[in-house]
Tab-separated table of C-alpha atoms and ligand atoms in Angstrom:
chain	number	residue	atom	x	y	z
A	1	MET	CA	0.000	0.000	0.000
A	2	VAL	CA	1.167	3.496	-0.846
A	3	SER	CA	-0.456	6.307	1.160
A	4	VAL	CA	-0.055	10.050	0.768
A	5	VAL	CA	-0.920	12.496	3.574
A	6	VAL	CA	-1.766	16.086	2.574
A	7	GLY	CA	-3.239	19.195	4.179
A	8	GLY	CA	-6.733	20.139	3.061
A	9	HIS	CA	-6.901	23.771	4.213
A	10	TYR	CA	-4.033	26.240	4.785
A	11	GLY	CA	-1.348	24.109	6.437
A	12	ASP	CA	-0.864	23.343	10.137
A	13	GLU	CA	-3.803	20.934	10.053
A	14	GLY	CA	-1.844	18.407	12.084
A	15	LYS	CA	-0.286	16.364	9.280
A	16	GLY	CA	2.750	15.739	11.473
A	17	LYS	CA	0.663	14.217	14.228
A	18	MET	CA	-1.349	12.035	11.823
A	19	VAL	CA	1.804	10.832	10.039
A	20	SER	CA	3.327	9.846	13.373
A	21	TYR	CA	0.147	7.902	14.201
A	22	LEU	CA	0.097	6.127	10.822
A	23	ALA	CA	3.826	5.395	11.149
A	24	LEU	CA	3.321	3.591	14.451
A	25	LYS	CA	-0.041	2.008	13.664
A	26	ASP	CA	0.510	0.827	10.067
A	27	LYS	CA	4.294	0.326	10.334
A	28	PRO	CA	5.284	1.320	6.783
A	29	ALA	CA	8.720	0.101	5.714
A	30	TYR	CA	9.488	3.452	4.043
A	31	ILE	CA	8.311	6.930	4.988
A	32	GLY	CA	9.029	9.823	2.664
A	33	ARG	CA	8.971	13.558	3.222
A	34	ALA	CA	7.520	15.346	0.190
A	35	GLY	CA	6.346	18.965	-0.162
A	36	VAL	CA	8.106	22.289	-0.455
A	37	GLY	CA	10.896	22.236	2.132
A	38	PRO	CA	11.775	23.644	5.560
A	39	ASN	CA	9.035	26.273	5.413
A	40	ALA	CA	6.904	23.538	6.984
A	41	GLY	CA	6.799	23.061	10.711
A	42	HIS	CA	5.377	19.714	11.752
A	43	THR	CA	4.886	19.045	15.434
A	44	VAL	CA	4.986	15.615	16.993
A	45	TYR	CA	5.125	14.327	20.552
A	46	LYS	CA	7.163	11.206	21.273
A	47	ASP	CA	7.593	9.799	24.779
A	48	GLY	CA	6.401	13.117	26.205
A	49	LYS	CA	9.006	15.072	24.217
A	50	LYS	CA	7.968	17.675	21.654
A	51	TYR	CA	9.690	17.709	18.252
A	52	GLY	CA	9.292	20.597	15.802
A	53	LEU	CA	10.425	19.117	12.496
A	54	ARG	CA	11.024	21.030	9.283
A	55	MET	CA	13.035	18.562	7.170
A	56	ILE	CA	12.616	15.070	8.545
A	57	THR	CA	9.301	13.245	8.364
A	58	CYS	CA	7.349	12.886	11.616
A	59	GLY	CA	7.262	9.196	10.726
A	60	PHE	CA	10.692	8.976	12.400
A	61	VAL	CA	8.816	7.930	15.567
A	62	ASN	CA	8.744	4.402	14.149
A	63	PRO	CA	12.327	3.217	14.730
A	64	ASN	CA	12.036	0.492	12.078
A	65	SER	CA	11.014	2.650	9.132
A	66	HIS	CA	13.473	3.827	6.496
A	67	LEU	CA	13.185	7.590	6.027
A	68	LEU	CA	13.528	9.450	2.748
A	69	ILE	CA	13.531	13.025	1.469
A	70	GLY	CA	12.197	13.197	-2.087
A	71	ALA	CA	13.829	14.961	-5.031
A	72	GLY	CA	11.091	17.593	-5.132
A	73	VAL	CA	11.923	18.860	-1.642
A	74	LEU	CA	14.254	21.794	-0.919
A	75	VAL	CA	16.951	20.999	1.621
A	76	ASP	CA	18.370	23.346	4.246
A	77	ILE	CA	21.555	21.435	5.063
A	78	GLN	CA	22.195	22.925	8.480
A	79	ARG	CA	18.616	22.352	9.567
A	80	PHE	CA	18.672	18.802	8.163
A	81	LEU	CA	21.841	17.915	10.072
A	82	GLU	CA	20.455	19.412	13.295
A	83	GLU	CA	17.314	17.326	12.979
A	84	VAL	CA	19.287	14.158	12.213
A	85	GLU	CA	21.164	14.749	15.449
A	86	MET	CA	18.022	15.596	17.422
A	87	THR	CA	16.122	12.514	16.240
A	88	GLY	CA	19.081	10.121	16.007
A	89	VAL	CA	18.028	8.787	12.581
A	90	GLY	CA	21.421	9.152	10.852
A	91	ASP	CA	21.668	5.460	9.934
A	92	ARG	CA	18.217	5.210	8.327
A	93	ILE	CA	17.641	8.430	6.412
A	94	LYS	CA	18.424	9.167	2.768
A	95	VAL	CA	18.164	12.337	0.699
A	96	ASP	CA	17.621	12.238	-3.051
A	97	ARG	CA	20.745	13.418	-4.845
A	98	ARG	CA	18.700	15.852	-6.947
A	99	CYS	CA	17.096	17.834	-4.109
A	100	ALA	CA	17.797	21.540	-4.607
A	101	VAL	CA	19.651	23.156	-1.705
A	102	ILE	CA	18.649	26.389	0.025
A	103	GLU	CA	21.635	28.712	0.393
A	104	GLN	CA	22.167	31.867	2.426
A	105	GLU	CA	21.392	34.111	-0.541
A	106	HIS	CA	17.949	32.482	-0.816
A	107	LYS	CA	17.242	33.121	2.852
A	108	ASP	CA	18.368	36.733	2.476
A	109	ALA	CA	16.163	37.173	-0.589
A	110	ASP	CA	13.188	35.796	1.369
A	111	HIS	CA	13.049	39.042	3.362
A	112	SER	CA	12.285	41.190	0.312
A	113	ALA	CA	9.330	43.564	0.154
A	114	ASN	CA	7.362	40.978	-1.827
A	115	SER	CA	8.146	38.202	0.674
A	116	LYS	CA	6.894	40.519	3.423
A	117	LYS	CA	3.710	41.277	1.479
A	118	ILE	CA	2.980	37.555	1.177
A	119	GLY	CA	4.120	36.920	4.732
A	120	THR	CA	6.455	34.085	3.801
A	121	THR	CA	8.185	31.987	6.426
A	122	GLY	CA	11.535	33.577	5.482
A	123	SER	CA	13.064	30.110	5.145
A	124	GLY	CA	14.382	30.797	1.631
A	125	CYS	CA	12.043	28.324	-0.093
A	126	GLY	CA	10.536	30.734	-2.653
A	127	PRO	CA	13.896	32.104	-3.846
A	128	ALA	CA	15.439	28.590	-3.870
A	129	ASN	CA	12.597	27.232	-5.992
A	130	ALA	CA	13.014	30.254	-8.300
A	131	ALA	CA	16.732	29.423	-8.627
A	132	ARG	CA	15.784	25.813	-9.314
A	133	VAL	CA	13.433	26.831	-12.109
A	134	ASN	CA	16.102	29.174	-13.479
A	135	ARG	CA	18.470	26.180	-13.369
A	136	VAL	CA	21.067	27.897	-11.249
A	137	ALA	CA	20.412	26.046	-7.963
A	138	ARG	CA	22.904	23.558	-6.566
A	139	GLN	CA	21.821	20.006	-5.795
A	140	ALA	CA	22.253	17.817	-2.717
A	141	LYS	CA	24.910	15.685	-4.464
A	142	ASP	CA	27.138	18.798	-4.772
A	143	PHE	CA	27.548	19.161	-0.986
A	144	LYS	CA	30.152	17.272	1.035
A	145	GLU	CA	28.116	17.617	4.238
A	146	LEU	CA	25.407	15.366	2.762
A	147	GLU	CA	27.799	12.690	1.435
A	148	GLY	CA	26.670	9.831	3.660
A	149	TYR	CA	22.979	10.515	3.054
A	150	ILE	CA	22.710	10.695	-0.732
A	151	ALA	CA	20.582	8.136	-2.603
A	152	ASP	CA	18.316	7.604	-5.577
A	153	VAL	CA	15.028	7.888	-3.700
A	154	PRO	CA	12.662	6.856	-6.552
A	155	GLN	CA	14.710	3.681	-6.971
A	156	LEU	CA	14.537	2.807	-3.272
A	157	ILE	CA	10.853	3.584	-2.993
A	158	ASN	CA	9.785	1.790	-6.185
A	159	ASP	CA	11.873	-1.256	-5.244
A	160	ALA	CA	10.023	-1.253	-1.922
A	161	ILE	CA	6.618	-0.983	-3.630
A	162	ASP	CA	7.552	-3.772	-6.073
A	163	GLY	CA	8.533	-5.900	-3.084
A	164	GLY	CA	5.078	-5.448	-1.525
A	165	GLU	CA	6.255	-3.103	1.245
A	166	ASP	CA	4.063	-0.307	2.628
A	167	VAL	CA	5.074	3.282	1.883
A	168	LEU	CA	3.824	6.453	3.572
A	169	ILE	CA	4.384	9.875	1.994
A	170	GLU	CA	4.116	13.019	4.109
A	171	ALA	CA	3.396	16.241	2.248
A	172	SER	CA	3.658	19.728	3.708
A	173	GLN	CA	1.594	22.926	3.728
A	174	GLY	CA	-2.058	22.746	2.655
A	175	PHE	CA	-4.200	22.837	-0.452
A	176	GLY	CA	-5.102	26.526	0.032
A	177	LEU	CA	-1.391	27.416	-0.099
A	178	SER	CA	-0.837	25.722	-3.474
A	179	LEU	CA	0.979	27.765	-6.107
A	180	TYR	CA	-1.589	26.417	-8.601
A	181	TYR	CA	-4.816	26.273	-6.607
A	182	GLY	CA	-4.424	28.757	-3.745
A	183	ASN	CA	-5.181	32.474	-3.684
A	184	TYR	CA	-2.267	33.565	-5.895
A	185	PRO	CA	-0.002	35.419	-5.104
A	186	TYR	CA	-0.652	34.638	-1.403
A	187	VAL	CA	0.650	31.102	-1.792
A	188	THR	CA	3.774	28.995	-1.360
A	189	SER	CA	6.273	28.317	-4.161
A	190	LYS	CA	4.876	24.985	-5.361
A	191	ASP	CA	1.723	22.943	-5.788
A	192	THR	CA	0.722	21.217	-2.536
A	193	SER	CA	-1.663	18.544	-3.789
A	194	ALA	CA	-1.256	14.771	-3.468
A	195	SER	CA	-0.183	14.315	-7.093
A	196	THR	CA	2.770	16.639	-6.582
A	197	ALA	CA	3.667	14.941	-3.297
A	198	ALA	CA	3.855	11.610	-5.147
A	199	ALA	CA	5.915	13.210	-7.934
A	200	ASP	CA	8.273	14.666	-5.297
A	201	MET	CA	9.139	11.107	-4.274
A	202	GLY	CA	9.247	9.636	-7.780
A	203	VAL	CA	6.076	7.618	-7.271
A	204	GLY	CA	3.727	7.382	-10.257
A	205	PRO	CA	0.008	8.163	-9.798
A	206	THR	CA	-1.038	4.597	-10.624
A	207	ARG	CA	0.871	3.335	-7.593
A	208	VAL	CA	-0.884	5.438	-4.949
A	209	ASN	CA	-3.631	3.580	-3.075
A	210	ASP	CA	-4.743	6.023	-0.396
A	211	VAL	CA	-4.816	9.808	-0.121
A	212	TYR	CA	-5.384	11.090	3.424
A	213	VAL	CA	-6.617	14.678	3.442
A	214	ILE	CA	-6.197	16.297	6.844
A	215	PHE	CA	-8.474	19.056	8.129
A	216	LYS	CA	-8.501	20.776	11.457
A	217	ALA	CA	-11.932	20.972	13.104
A	218	TYR	CA	-11.707	24.724	12.450
A	219	MET	CA	-9.455	26.716	10.112
A	220	SER	CA	-6.221	28.575	10.818
A	221	ARG	CA	-3.935	30.578	8.557
A	222	VAL	CA	-0.530	32.104	9.160
A	223	GLY	CA	0.868	34.739	6.775
A	224	GLU	CA	-1.104	37.109	4.593
A	225	ASP	CA	-4.145	36.327	2.476
A	226	PRO	CA	-6.714	39.090	1.995
A	227	TYR	CA	-9.124	36.688	0.290
A	228	ILE	CA	-9.775	34.545	3.365
A	229	HIS	CA	-12.781	35.038	5.594
A	230	TYR	CA	-11.753	34.900	9.250
A	231	LEU	CA	-14.045	34.523	12.217
A	232	THR	CA	-15.730	37.852	13.036
A	233	ASP	CA	-16.965	39.104	16.412
A	234	GLU	CA	-20.565	38.733	15.181
A	235	GLU	CA	-20.037	35.106	14.155
A	236	VAL	CA	-18.498	34.340	17.531
A	237	GLU	CA	-21.462	35.948	19.299
A	238	LYS	CA	-23.934	33.879	17.277
A	239	SER	CA	-22.243	30.547	18.042
A	240	SER	CA	-22.476	28.988	21.489
A	241	MET	CA	-19.338	26.930	20.731
A	242	TRP	CA	-17.176	29.954	19.872
A	243	THR	CA	-18.664	32.050	22.704
A	244	ALA	CA	-17.733	29.355	25.219
A	245	LEU	CA	-14.167	29.211	23.828
A	246	LEU	CA	-13.875	33.013	23.981
A	247	GLU	CA	-14.949	32.949	27.631
A	248	ARG	CA	-12.208	30.410	28.329
A	249	ALA	CA	-9.681	32.551	26.456
A	250	LYS	CA	-10.595	35.569	28.587
A	251	ALA	CA	-10.451	33.534	31.790
A	252	GLU	CA	-6.902	32.533	30.825
A	253	GLY	CA	-6.037	36.226	30.642
A	254	HIS	CA	-5.522	36.459	26.873
A	255	GLU	CA	-5.812	39.906	25.365
A	256	GLY	CA	-6.283	41.438	21.910
A	257	THR	CA	-9.049	41.142	19.334
A	258	THR	CA	-11.579	38.336	19.586
A	259	ASN	CA	-9.741	36.447	16.850
A	260	GLU	CA	-6.372	36.913	18.588
A	261	MET	CA	-7.733	35.764	21.944
A	262	LEU	CA	-9.198	32.655	20.325
A	263	ALA	CA	-5.907	31.948	18.492
A	264	LYS	CA	-3.972	32.179	21.750
A	265	HIS	CA	-6.449	29.973	23.570
A	266	LEU	CA	-6.287	27.376	20.790
A	267	GLY	CA	-2.480	27.489	20.821
A	268	GLU	CA	-2.372	28.647	17.205
A	269	VAL	CA	1.124	30.057	16.896
A	270	GLY	CA	3.352	29.338	13.863
A	271	THR	CA	5.841	26.485	14.454
A	272	VAL	CA	8.492	28.006	12.174
A	273	THR	CA	7.961	31.728	12.670
A	274	GLY	CA	6.232	32.022	16.060
A	275	ARG	CA	3.655	34.278	14.380
A	276	PRO	CA	0.073	34.133	15.695
A	277	ARG	CA	-2.261	32.339	13.306
A	278	LYS	CA	-5.661	33.754	12.360
A	279	ILE	CA	-8.752	31.661	13.000
A	280	GLY	CA	-11.702	30.875	10.778
A	281	SER	CA	-14.591	28.491	11.042
A	282	PHE	CA	-14.330	25.247	9.046
A	283	ASP	CA	-14.237	26.140	5.340
A	284	TYR	CA	-16.585	23.571	3.789
A	285	ASP	CA	-16.269	24.824	0.207
A	286	LEU	CA	-12.484	24.683	0.236
A	287	ALA	CA	-12.607	21.295	1.959
A	288	ARG	CA	-14.912	19.860	-0.698
A	289	TYR	CA	-12.803	21.238	-3.518
A	290	SER	CA	-9.503	20.115	-2.028
A	291	SER	CA	-10.817	16.620	-1.273
A	292	ARG	CA	-11.772	16.349	-4.912
A	293	VAL	CA	-8.554	17.664	-6.449
A	294	ASN	CA	-6.485	15.582	-4.032
A	295	GLY	CA	-8.511	12.468	-4.837
A	296	ALA	CA	-9.197	11.871	-1.138
A	297	THR	CA	-9.864	8.316	-0.006
A	298	GLN	CA	-9.529	9.069	3.730
A	299	ILE	CA	-10.690	12.210	5.539
A	300	CYS	CA	-9.103	13.094	8.881
A	301	ILE	CA	-10.310	15.739	11.320
A	302	THR	CA	-7.846	16.943	13.937
A	303	CYS	CA	-7.987	19.094	17.073
A	304	LEU	CA	-11.577	18.150	17.884
A	305	ASP	CA	-10.613	18.378	21.571
A	306	LYS	CA	-9.646	22.027	21.167
A	307	LEU	CA	-13.261	22.864	20.320
A	308	PHE	CA	-14.727	20.254	22.661
A	309	PRO	CA	-12.326	19.754	25.590
A	310	GLU	CA	-14.495	16.958	27.011
A	311	CYS	CA	-13.259	14.831	24.063
A	312	SER	CA	-9.619	15.126	24.994
A	313	GLY	CA	-7.808	11.837	24.415
A	314	VAL	CA	-10.972	9.935	23.422
A	315	LYS	CA	-10.288	6.895	21.224
A	316	ASP	CA	-13.821	5.491	20.818
A	317	TYR	CA	-16.418	7.189	18.667
A	318	ASP	CA	-19.129	6.380	21.224
A	319	ARG	CA	-17.309	8.355	23.878
A	320	LEU	CA	-17.265	11.600	21.881
A	321	SER	CA	-19.713	14.193	23.212
A	322	GLU	CA	-22.941	14.948	21.364
A	323	ASP	CA	-21.679	18.396	20.376
A	324	ALA	CA	-18.476	16.931	18.966
A	325	ILE	CA	-20.343	14.234	17.019
A	326	SER	CA	-22.673	16.863	15.651
A	327	HIS	CA	-19.703	19.028	14.545
A	328	VAL	CA	-18.095	16.066	12.765
A	329	GLY	CA	-21.484	15.080	11.305
A	330	GLY	CA	-21.926	18.600	9.905
A	331	ILE	CA	-18.570	18.376	8.138
A	332	GLU	CA	-19.367	14.900	6.784
A	333	GLU	CA	-22.756	16.009	5.520
A	334	LYS	CA	-21.388	19.049	3.721
A	335	LEU	CA	-18.468	17.085	2.225
A	336	GLY	CA	-20.628	14.091	1.391
A	337	VAL	CA	-18.063	11.660	2.850
A	338	LYS	CA	-17.419	10.085	6.231
A	339	ALA	CA	-14.363	10.934	8.309
A	340	THR	CA	-12.147	7.896	8.838
A	341	LEU	CA	-9.730	9.273	11.450
A	342	ILE	CA	-10.396	11.820	14.183
A	343	SER	CA	-7.652	13.278	16.327
A	344	THR	CA	-8.535	14.188	19.899
A	345	GLY	CA	-5.216	15.371	21.310
A	346	PRO	CA	-1.594	16.116	20.457
A	347	ASP	CA	-0.382	12.712	21.615
A	348	VAL	CA	0.364	10.182	18.868
A	349	PHE	CA	-2.352	7.739	19.911
A	350	ASP	CA	-5.097	10.283	20.675
A	351	VAL	CA	-7.042	9.069	17.645
A	352	VAL	CA	-10.447	7.591	16.840
A	353	ASP	CA	-9.673	5.250	13.949
A	354	PHE	CA	-12.553	3.876	11.895
A	355	ARG	CA	-10.763	3.141	8.696
A	356	ASP	CA	-12.175	-0.394	8.993
A	357	GLY	CA	-15.728	0.893	9.261
A	358	ARG	CA	-17.752	2.600	11.954
A	359	GLU	CA	-19.510	-0.331	13.584
B	401	LIG	P1	2.614	22.163	8.316
B	401	LIG	O1	3.457	21.226	7.539
B	401	LIG	O2	3.381	23.359	8.811
B	401	LIG	O3	1.395	22.558	7.563
B	401	LIG	O4	2.177	21.514	9.752
B	401	LIG	P2	1.273	20.348	10.349
B	401	LIG	O5	0.090	20.082	9.490
B	401	LIG	O6	2.123	19.173	10.650
B	401	LIG	O7	0.727	20.970	11.695
B	401	LIG	P3	1.531	21.676	12.887
B	401	LIG	O8	2.301	20.607	13.574
B	401	LIG	O9	2.214	22.890	12.457
B	401	LIG	O10	0.300	22.189	13.776
B	401	LIG	C1	-0.610	21.377	14.370
B	401	LIG	C2	-0.564	21.573	15.906
B	401	LIG	O11	-1.675	20.936	16.482
B	401	LIG	C3	0.644	20.958	16.567
B	401	LIG	O12	1.022	21.723	17.657
B	401	LIG	C4	0.146	19.574	17.020
B	401	LIG	O13	0.827	19.047	18.138
B	401	LIG	C5	-1.257	19.900	17.367
B	401	LIG	N1	-2.228	18.852	17.180
B	401	LIG	C6	-2.385	18.011	16.119
B	401	LIG	N2	-3.497	17.270	16.278
B	401	LIG	C7	-4.049	17.661	17.449
B	401	LIG	C8	-5.232	17.304	18.138
B	401	LIG	O14	-6.041	16.485	17.696
B	401	LIG	N3	-5.490	17.946	19.314
B	401	LIG	C9	-4.662	18.878	19.841
B	401	LIG	N4	-4.983	19.449	21.001
B	401	LIG	N5	-3.530	19.258	19.197
B	401	LIG	C10	-3.248	18.652	18.032
B	402	LIG	P1	6.676	30.430	1.943
B	402	LIG	O1	6.274	29.033	1.651
B	402	LIG	O2	7.648	30.566	3.062
B	402	LIG	O3	7.118	31.138	0.692
B	402	LIG	O4	5.367	31.221	2.428
B	402	LIG	C1	4.256	31.457	1.558
B	402	LIG	C2	2.947	31.409	2.342
B	402	LIG	O5	2.677	30.085	2.777
B	402	LIG	C3	2.946	32.269	3.613
B	402	LIG	O6	1.634	32.769	3.803
B	402	LIG	C4	3.284	31.266	4.714
B	402	LIG	O7	2.798	31.691	5.961
B	402	LIG	C5	2.551	30.035	4.201
B	402	LIG	N1	3.174	28.779	4.647
B	402	LIG	C6	4.287	28.196	4.128
B	402	LIG	N2	4.550	27.046	4.757
B	402	LIG	C7	3.576	26.883	5.684
B	402	LIG	C8	3.288	25.852	6.630
B	402	LIG	O8	3.969	24.839	6.731
B	402	LIG	N3	2.196	26.032	7.413
B	402	LIG	C9	1.398	27.129	7.287
B	402	LIG	N4	1.627	28.113	6.426
B	402	LIG	C10	2.701	27.988	5.620
B	403	LIG	MG1	2.983	23.638	10.685
């Protein structure tokens, strides 16, 4: 089985957490990191320790899986080496020799007036992808520091698929940030859909069995995008769920606008940049569209416990509260598909898993 995990909204949907769950539950032999590059910040908790990963797949939590970085991904060498050290995966990770490398000049260029207008992560990804398209970027194979890690990733991964092994591919960002399908120019420097994630790894579309599209139970966005509708004071007032969360935010002493207080209460702060994220209610139209373009076979909803704290850590559907079930049901009805995984906490195994059916 080959599975691809992508974000269905604007990134930070909890792909990292879901990949770590699938890595431990399904035990894939190979786990690949696809997507743009170190602009992503995936968060995963292992043995009570928090890891903020930008280069290495969150699937590292399974000590038996081989880890790969696909040719489509931009590599920040220093960051990669730091994460190898932090996670201790040096003997089981490979980087495709053709990955383009982010250099200092790309990071510097990512603080231009245009980068600021878009609110980029400043990680150099846009300028490095531009250099790649202009065919002036350097590749992973050109750097001594990466010597022990270089491989032909498509060969490894296709050999594994031919041998009947399971492969998990972790994408980054979200559908609404796609260079093709997002609100251009307020987008990242590459397409973020499942097809591109597979291409990043050198896996053909006919070989992909499952596409997991991850949504958060509400929407968050970091960086600029004037086309997005964020939660307004009036909408919060009209909803008992949001009003209750705002009361909690105030009780915790958070200050600012309603949206800022909610973001702080929900812990919505950028992993890479530390910037506060803006909050919206679940965007059904975008979710429907992105499920379609991604070819979703599995729909995952994360952070249900943040809206309904009584569901924290719940692993059985029957033990979810009525409000939470009704929220999930509303999403399913509007998307016309059933959710197959629901995440109820940051911990790897805080998951309701009904991929085998609901009864
Ligand atoms: P990008 O690649 O940057 O788009 O990131 P991501 O999709 O991996 O998400 P990120 O880790 O940036 O943000 C998700 C946050 O929510 C992290 O802090 C996770 O630990 C946390 N998280 C994920 N799932 C859940 C959940 O079900 N409940 C709670 N409370 N936290 C969760
Ligand atoms: P860039 O990818 O750094 O060029 O940033 C372009 C836009 O995508 C900005 O609005 C960023 O905030 C957003 N973005 C890029 N990567 C992520 C991510 O991993 N999570 C959320 N937003 C992201
Ligand atoms: Mg993130």
